[in-house]
């Protein structure tokens, strides 16, 4: 059974829609006409399962946990959060590194379906829930919208692409996410 057929998580059906999708690894993708409803990060609530799109504010590359799994820590932000210090911290575990979101840099755009949100020390924290899947996109303007996927079977429709492009435009105007701040600091230190 594919993840798409599982039907977990909030979505709205838009069957019969002739949207196109981009091919994933190995050329796999699906175009089901299914569209997802995304929750703004400022509206994420504890004890819910949500679909989100956000930009990476911080991440710690995958590392071996104390057990046998790999762990990835990240913080996601979007235009709805009052400050970039706020946002949603996520902690993911997987048996293989390739099953974690493939984040390469701050500013990457991440789409997560069926993210389980729980309370951790008084704040919401995202983790994998049943049917979890992710796509990661380069956050730079003009980059292809070819995702890095944790599965060969995913849906990526025109409306999803528009949301990724909208987030890229926001990232391009946000120095803390687009590298401008880091470049300025590096130049100052080198002078």
PDB file of C-alpha atoms in Angstrom:
ATOM      1  CA  UNK A   1       0.000   0.000   0.000  1.00  0.00           C
ATOM      2  CA  UNK A   2       1.411   3.410  -0.895  1.00  0.00           C
ATOM      3  CA  UNK A   3       1.566   6.276   1.557  1.00  0.00           C
ATOM      4  CA  UNK A   4      -0.853   8.189  -0.623  1.00  0.00           C
ATOM      5  CA  UNK A   5      -3.504   5.476  -0.375  1.00  0.00           C
ATOM      6  CA  UNK A   6      -3.332   5.427   3.422  1.00  0.00           C
ATOM      7  CA  UNK A   7      -5.429   8.568   3.638  1.00  0.00           C
ATOM      8  CA  UNK A   8      -3.964   9.701   6.976  1.00  0.00           C
ATOM      9  CA  UNK A   9      -3.932  13.336   7.927  1.00  0.00           C
ATOM     10  CA  UNK A  10      -6.014  16.321   6.932  1.00  0.00           C
ATOM     11  CA  UNK A  11      -6.421  16.819   3.219  1.00  0.00           C
ATOM     12  CA  UNK A  12      -9.048  17.797   0.754  1.00  0.00           C
ATOM     13  CA  UNK A  13      -9.819  15.722  -2.265  1.00  0.00           C
ATOM     14  CA  UNK A  14      -9.628  17.384  -5.617  1.00  0.00           C
ATOM     15  CA  UNK A  15     -10.005  14.281  -7.742  1.00  0.00           C
ATOM     16  CA  UNK A  16     -10.080  14.675 -11.488  1.00  0.00           C
ATOM     17  CA  UNK A  17      -7.839  17.714 -11.410  1.00  0.00           C
ATOM     18  CA  UNK A  18      -5.236  17.510 -14.159  1.00  0.00           C
ATOM     19  CA  UNK A  19      -2.310  19.019 -12.280  1.00  0.00           C
ATOM     20  CA  UNK A  20       1.212  17.923 -13.106  1.00  0.00           C
ATOM     21  CA  UNK A  21       3.880  16.786 -10.687  1.00  0.00           C
ATOM     22  CA  UNK A  22       7.641  16.647 -10.839  1.00  0.00           C
ATOM     23  CA  UNK A  23       9.427  13.343 -10.977  1.00  0.00           C
ATOM     24  CA  UNK A  24      11.185  12.181  -7.859  1.00  0.00           C
ATOM     25  CA  UNK A  25      14.146   9.866  -7.417  1.00  0.00           C
ATOM     26  CA  UNK A  26      14.099   7.217 -10.119  1.00  0.00           C
ATOM     27  CA  UNK A  27      11.380   9.163 -11.929  1.00  0.00           C
ATOM     28  CA  UNK A  28       8.667   8.118  -9.457  1.00  0.00           C
ATOM     29  CA  UNK A  29       5.803  10.427  -8.592  1.00  0.00           C
ATOM     30  CA  UNK A  30       2.078  10.366  -8.551  1.00  0.00           C
ATOM     31  CA  UNK A  31      -0.476  12.816  -9.779  1.00  0.00           C
ATOM     32  CA  UNK A  32      -3.647  11.914  -7.972  1.00  0.00           C
ATOM     33  CA  UNK A  33      -5.386  15.256  -8.041  1.00  0.00           C
ATOM     34  CA  UNK A  34      -5.220  15.127  -4.228  1.00  0.00           C
ATOM     35  CA  UNK A  35      -4.438  18.435  -2.589  1.00  0.00           C
ATOM     36  CA  UNK A  36      -3.262  18.970   0.948  1.00  0.00           C
ATOM     37  CA  UNK A  37      -4.248  21.625   3.427  1.00  0.00           C
ATOM     38  CA  UNK A  38      -1.200  23.161   5.104  1.00  0.00           C
ATOM     39  CA  UNK A  39      -1.183  24.613   8.624  1.00  0.00           C
ATOM     40  CA  UNK A  40       0.676  27.873   9.218  1.00  0.00           C
ATOM     41  CA  UNK A  41       3.393  27.356  11.801  1.00  0.00           C
ATOM     42  CA  UNK A  42       1.866  30.025  14.059  1.00  0.00           C
ATOM     43  CA  UNK A  43      -1.338  27.941  14.161  1.00  0.00           C
ATOM     44  CA  UNK A  44       0.228  24.563  15.001  1.00  0.00           C
ATOM     45  CA  UNK A  45      -1.292  23.109  18.173  1.00  0.00           C
ATOM     46  CA  UNK A  46      -0.058  20.388  20.526  1.00  0.00           C
ATOM     47  CA  UNK A  47      -1.685  16.942  20.208  1.00  0.00           C
ATOM     48  CA  UNK A  48      -2.509  17.349  16.514  1.00  0.00           C
ATOM     49  CA  UNK A  49      -1.298  15.890  13.240  1.00  0.00           C
ATOM     50  CA  UNK A  50      -0.667  18.522  10.573  1.00  0.00           C
ATOM     51  CA  UNK A  51       0.714  19.107   7.096  1.00  0.00           C
ATOM     52  CA  UNK A  52       3.223  21.971   6.991  1.00  0.00           C
ATOM     53  CA  UNK A  53       5.526  23.891   4.670  1.00  0.00           C
ATOM     54  CA  UNK A  54       8.382  25.839   6.217  1.00  0.00           C
ATOM     55  CA  UNK A  55      11.892  27.145   5.780  1.00  0.00           C
ATOM     56  CA  UNK A  56      14.800  25.686   7.743  1.00  0.00           C
ATOM     57  CA  UNK A  57      16.049  28.189  10.361  1.00  0.00           C
ATOM     58  CA  UNK A  58      18.382  25.708  12.076  1.00  0.00           C
ATOM     59  CA  UNK A  59      19.332  22.062  11.658  1.00  0.00           C
ATOM     60  CA  UNK A  60      21.775  19.580  13.062  1.00  0.00           C
ATOM     61  CA  UNK A  61      22.808  17.085  10.355  1.00  0.00           C
ATOM     62  CA  UNK A  62      21.758  13.473  10.977  1.00  0.00           C
ATOM     63  CA  UNK A  63      23.746  11.741  13.682  1.00  0.00           C
ATOM     64  CA  UNK A  64      23.618   8.353  15.394  1.00  0.00           C
ATOM     65  CA  UNK A  65      21.461   8.409  18.489  1.00  0.00           C
ATOM     66  CA  UNK A  66      22.429   6.471  21.592  1.00  0.00           C
ATOM     67  CA  UNK A  67      20.512   3.531  20.126  1.00  0.00           C
ATOM     68  CA  UNK A  68      20.676   2.285  16.547  1.00  0.00           C
ATOM     69  CA  UNK A  69      18.659   5.060  14.895  1.00  0.00           C
ATOM     70  CA  UNK A  70      19.753   8.245  13.178  1.00  0.00           C
ATOM     71  CA  UNK A  71      18.431  11.534  14.549  1.00  0.00           C
ATOM     72  CA  UNK A  72      17.779  14.885  12.856  1.00  0.00           C
ATOM     73  CA  UNK A  73      16.965  18.088  14.740  1.00  0.00           C
ATOM     74  CA  UNK A  74      15.607  21.153  12.948  1.00  0.00           C
ATOM     75  CA  UNK A  75      13.624  24.328  13.435  1.00  0.00           C
ATOM     76  CA  UNK A  76      11.150  25.467  10.787  1.00  0.00           C
ATOM     77  CA  UNK A  77       9.797  28.990  10.288  1.00  0.00           C
ATOM     78  CA  UNK A  78       7.350  30.621   7.895  1.00  0.00           C
ATOM     79  CA  UNK A  79       5.984  34.158   7.393  1.00  0.00           C
ATOM     80  CA  UNK A  80       3.251  33.540  10.008  1.00  0.00           C
ATOM     81  CA  UNK A  81       5.635  33.336  13.001  1.00  0.00           C
ATOM     82  CA  UNK A  82       6.089  36.665  14.836  1.00  0.00           C
ATOM     83  CA  UNK A  83       9.903  36.318  14.992  1.00  0.00           C
ATOM     84  CA  UNK A  84      12.425  33.886  13.550  1.00  0.00           C
ATOM     85  CA  UNK A  85      13.276  32.793  17.086  1.00  0.00           C
ATOM     86  CA  UNK A  86       9.829  31.275  17.231  1.00  0.00           C
ATOM     87  CA  UNK A  87       8.862  28.483  14.899  1.00  0.00           C
ATOM     88  CA  UNK A  88       8.527  24.752  15.222  1.00  0.00           C
ATOM     89  CA  UNK A  89      11.289  22.511  16.512  1.00  0.00           C
ATOM     90  CA  UNK A  90      11.218  18.991  15.066  1.00  0.00           C
ATOM     91  CA  UNK A  91      13.049  15.861  16.180  1.00  0.00           C
ATOM     92  CA  UNK A  92      13.078  12.886  13.807  1.00  0.00           C
ATOM     93  CA  UNK A  93      14.439   9.360  14.198  1.00  0.00           C
ATOM     94  CA  UNK A  94      14.904   6.725  11.473  1.00  0.00           C
ATOM     95  CA  UNK A  95      16.717   3.411  11.033  1.00  0.00           C
ATOM     96  CA  UNK A  96      18.458   4.794   7.933  1.00  0.00           C
ATOM     97  CA  UNK A  97      19.743   8.310   7.298  1.00  0.00           C
ATOM     98  CA  UNK A  98      18.056   8.310   3.865  1.00  0.00           C
ATOM     99  CA  UNK A  99      14.631   8.078   5.574  1.00  0.00           C
ATOM    100  CA  UNK A 100      15.108  11.489   7.209  1.00  0.00           C
ATOM    101  CA  UNK A 101      14.393  14.829   5.483  1.00  0.00           C
ATOM    102  CA  UNK A 102      17.381  15.541   3.222  1.00  0.00           C
ATOM    103  CA  UNK A 103      18.259  19.035   4.434  1.00  0.00           C
ATOM    104  CA  UNK A 104      21.457  20.595   3.090  1.00  0.00           C
ATOM    105  CA  UNK A 105      21.373  24.196   4.323  1.00  0.00           C
ATOM    106  CA  UNK A 106      19.514  26.857   6.264  1.00  0.00           C
ATOM    107  CA  UNK A 107      16.831  28.270   3.978  1.00  0.00           C
ATOM    108  CA  UNK A 108      15.846  24.925   2.426  1.00  0.00           C
ATOM    109  CA  UNK A 109      12.080  24.526   2.096  1.00  0.00           C
ATOM    110  CA  UNK A 110      10.524  21.473   3.760  1.00  0.00           C
ATOM    111  CA  UNK A 111       7.090  20.007   3.144  1.00  0.00           C
ATOM    112  CA  UNK A 112       5.982  17.539   5.802  1.00  0.00           C
ATOM    113  CA  UNK A 113       2.786  15.527   5.652  1.00  0.00           C
ATOM    114  CA  UNK A 114       1.294  13.967   8.760  1.00  0.00           C
ATOM    115  CA  UNK A 115       3.599  15.618  11.295  1.00  0.00           C
ATOM    116  CA  UNK A 116       2.647  14.648  14.836  1.00  0.00           C
ATOM    117  CA  UNK A 117       2.900  17.597  17.232  1.00  0.00           C
ATOM    118  CA  UNK A 118       3.435  16.933  20.937  1.00  0.00           C
ATOM    119  CA  UNK A 119       4.339  19.010  23.962  1.00  0.00           C
ATOM    120  CA  UNK A 120       7.996  19.058  24.984  1.00  0.00           C
ATOM    121  CA  UNK A 121       8.867  21.218  27.989  1.00  0.00           C
ATOM    122  CA  UNK A 122       5.916  23.522  27.394  1.00  0.00           C
ATOM    123  CA  UNK A 123       6.442  24.024  23.659  1.00  0.00           C
ATOM    124  CA  UNK A 124       5.158  22.235  20.558  1.00  0.00           C
ATOM    125  CA  UNK A 125       7.596  19.785  18.975  1.00  0.00           C
ATOM    126  CA  UNK A 126       7.123  17.880  15.713  1.00  0.00           C
ATOM    127  CA  UNK A 127       7.930  14.220  15.206  1.00  0.00           C
ATOM    128  CA  UNK A 128       7.110  11.445  12.771  1.00  0.00           C
ATOM    129  CA  UNK A 129       3.547  10.197  12.903  1.00  0.00           C
ATOM    130  CA  UNK A 130       1.805   7.373  11.010  1.00  0.00           C
ATOM    131  CA  UNK A 131       2.154   7.982   7.262  1.00  0.00           C
ATOM    132  CA  UNK A 132       4.808  10.710   7.736  1.00  0.00           C
ATOM    133  CA  UNK A 133       6.525  11.862   4.562  1.00  0.00           C
ATOM    134  CA  UNK A 134       8.717  14.797   3.615  1.00  0.00           C
ATOM    135  CA  UNK A 135      10.010  16.634   0.582  1.00  0.00           C
ATOM    136  CA  UNK A 136      12.914  19.096   0.747  1.00  0.00           C
ATOM    137  CA  UNK A 137      13.552  21.812  -1.831  1.00  0.00           C
ATOM    138  CA  UNK A 138      16.455  24.145  -2.419  1.00  0.00           C
ATOM    139  CA  UNK A 139      15.342  27.485  -0.935  1.00  0.00           C
ATOM    140  CA  UNK A 140      17.170  29.690  -3.452  1.00  0.00           C
ATOM    141  CA  UNK A 141      15.240  31.714  -6.020  1.00  0.00           C
ATOM    142  CA  UNK A 142      15.550  30.257  -9.508  1.00  0.00           C
ATOM    143  CA  UNK A 143      16.559  26.772  -8.326  1.00  0.00           C
ATOM    144  CA  UNK A 144      14.614  23.848  -9.822  1.00  0.00           C
ATOM    145  CA  UNK A 145      11.598  22.686  -7.811  1.00  0.00           C
ATOM    146  CA  UNK A 146      12.874  19.108  -7.896  1.00  0.00           C
ATOM    147  CA  UNK A 147      12.427  17.721  -4.376  1.00  0.00           C
ATOM    148  CA  UNK A 148      14.685  15.530  -2.304  1.00  0.00           C
ATOM    149  CA  UNK A 149      12.231  12.900  -1.069  1.00  0.00           C
ATOM    150  CA  UNK A 150      12.239  10.285   1.682  1.00  0.00           C
ATOM    151  CA  UNK A 151      10.140   8.014  -0.555  1.00  0.00           C
ATOM    152  CA  UNK A 152       9.776   7.317  -4.269  1.00  0.00           C
ATOM    153  CA  UNK A 153       5.997   7.672  -4.052  1.00  0.00           C
ATOM    154  CA  UNK A 154       4.663  11.168  -3.403  1.00  0.00           C
ATOM    155  CA  UNK A 155       2.206  13.757  -4.667  1.00  0.00           C
ATOM    156  CA  UNK A 156       3.450  17.186  -5.733  1.00  0.00           C
ATOM    157  CA  UNK A 157       0.896  19.324  -7.531  1.00  0.00           C
ATOM    158  CA  UNK A 158       0.898  22.807  -9.071  1.00  0.00           C
ATOM    159  CA  UNK A 159      -0.515  24.341  -5.873  1.00  0.00           C
ATOM    160  CA  UNK A 160       2.347  22.764  -3.880  1.00  0.00           C
ATOM    161  CA  UNK A 161       4.877  24.213  -6.295  1.00  0.00           C
ATOM    162  CA  UNK A 162       3.295  27.671  -5.939  1.00  0.00           C
ATOM    163  CA  UNK A 163       3.597  27.446  -2.141  1.00  0.00           C
ATOM    164  CA  UNK A 164       7.279  26.441  -2.449  1.00  0.00           C
ATOM    165  CA  UNK A 165       7.928  29.409  -4.773  1.00  0.00           C
ATOM    166  CA  UNK A 166       6.114  31.744  -2.367  1.00  0.00           C
ATOM    167  CA  UNK A 167       8.302  30.550   0.516  1.00  0.00           C
ATOM    168  CA  UNK A 168      11.431  30.974  -1.642  1.00  0.00           C
ATOM    169  CA  UNK A 169      10.514  34.597  -2.256  1.00  0.00           C
ATOM    170  CA  UNK A 170      10.103  35.107   1.506  1.00  0.00           C
ATOM    171  CA  UNK A 171      13.453  33.366   2.200  1.00  0.00           C
ATOM    172  CA  UNK A 172      15.147  35.618  -0.388  1.00  0.00           C
ATOM    173  CA  UNK A 173      13.954  38.679   1.613  1.00  0.00           C
ATOM    174  CA  UNK A 174      15.017  37.214   4.987  1.00  0.00           C
ATOM    175  CA  UNK A 175      18.776  37.615   5.562  1.00  0.00           C
ATOM    176  CA  UNK A 176      18.916  35.051   8.403  1.00  0.00           C
ATOM    177  CA  UNK A 177      17.622  32.391   6.009  1.00  0.00           C
ATOM    178  CA  UNK A 178      19.268  33.281   2.686  1.00  0.00           C
ATOM    179  CA  UNK A 179      22.894  33.481   3.829  1.00  0.00           C
ATOM    180  CA  UNK A 180      23.211  37.266   3.611  1.00  0.00           C
ATOM    181  CA  UNK A 181      23.767  37.632   7.362  1.00  0.00           C
ATOM    182  CA  UNK A 182      26.406  34.864   7.397  1.00  0.00           C
ATOM    183  CA  UNK A 183      28.262  36.411   4.422  1.00  0.00           C
ATOM    184  CA  UNK A 184      28.315  39.833   6.111  1.00  0.00           C
ATOM    185  CA  UNK A 185      29.669  38.373   9.360  1.00  0.00           C
ATOM    186  CA  UNK A 186      32.347  36.420   7.494  1.00  0.00           C
ATOM    187  CA  UNK A 187      33.467  39.545   5.616  1.00  0.00           C
ATOM    188  CA  UNK A 188      33.626  41.597   8.824  1.00  0.00           C
ATOM    189  CA  UNK A 189      35.705  38.952  10.596  1.00  0.00           C
ATOM    190  CA  UNK A 190      38.064  38.718   7.632  1.00  0.00           C
ATOM    191  CA  UNK A 191      38.737  42.464   7.521  1.00  0.00           C
TER     192      UNK A 191
END
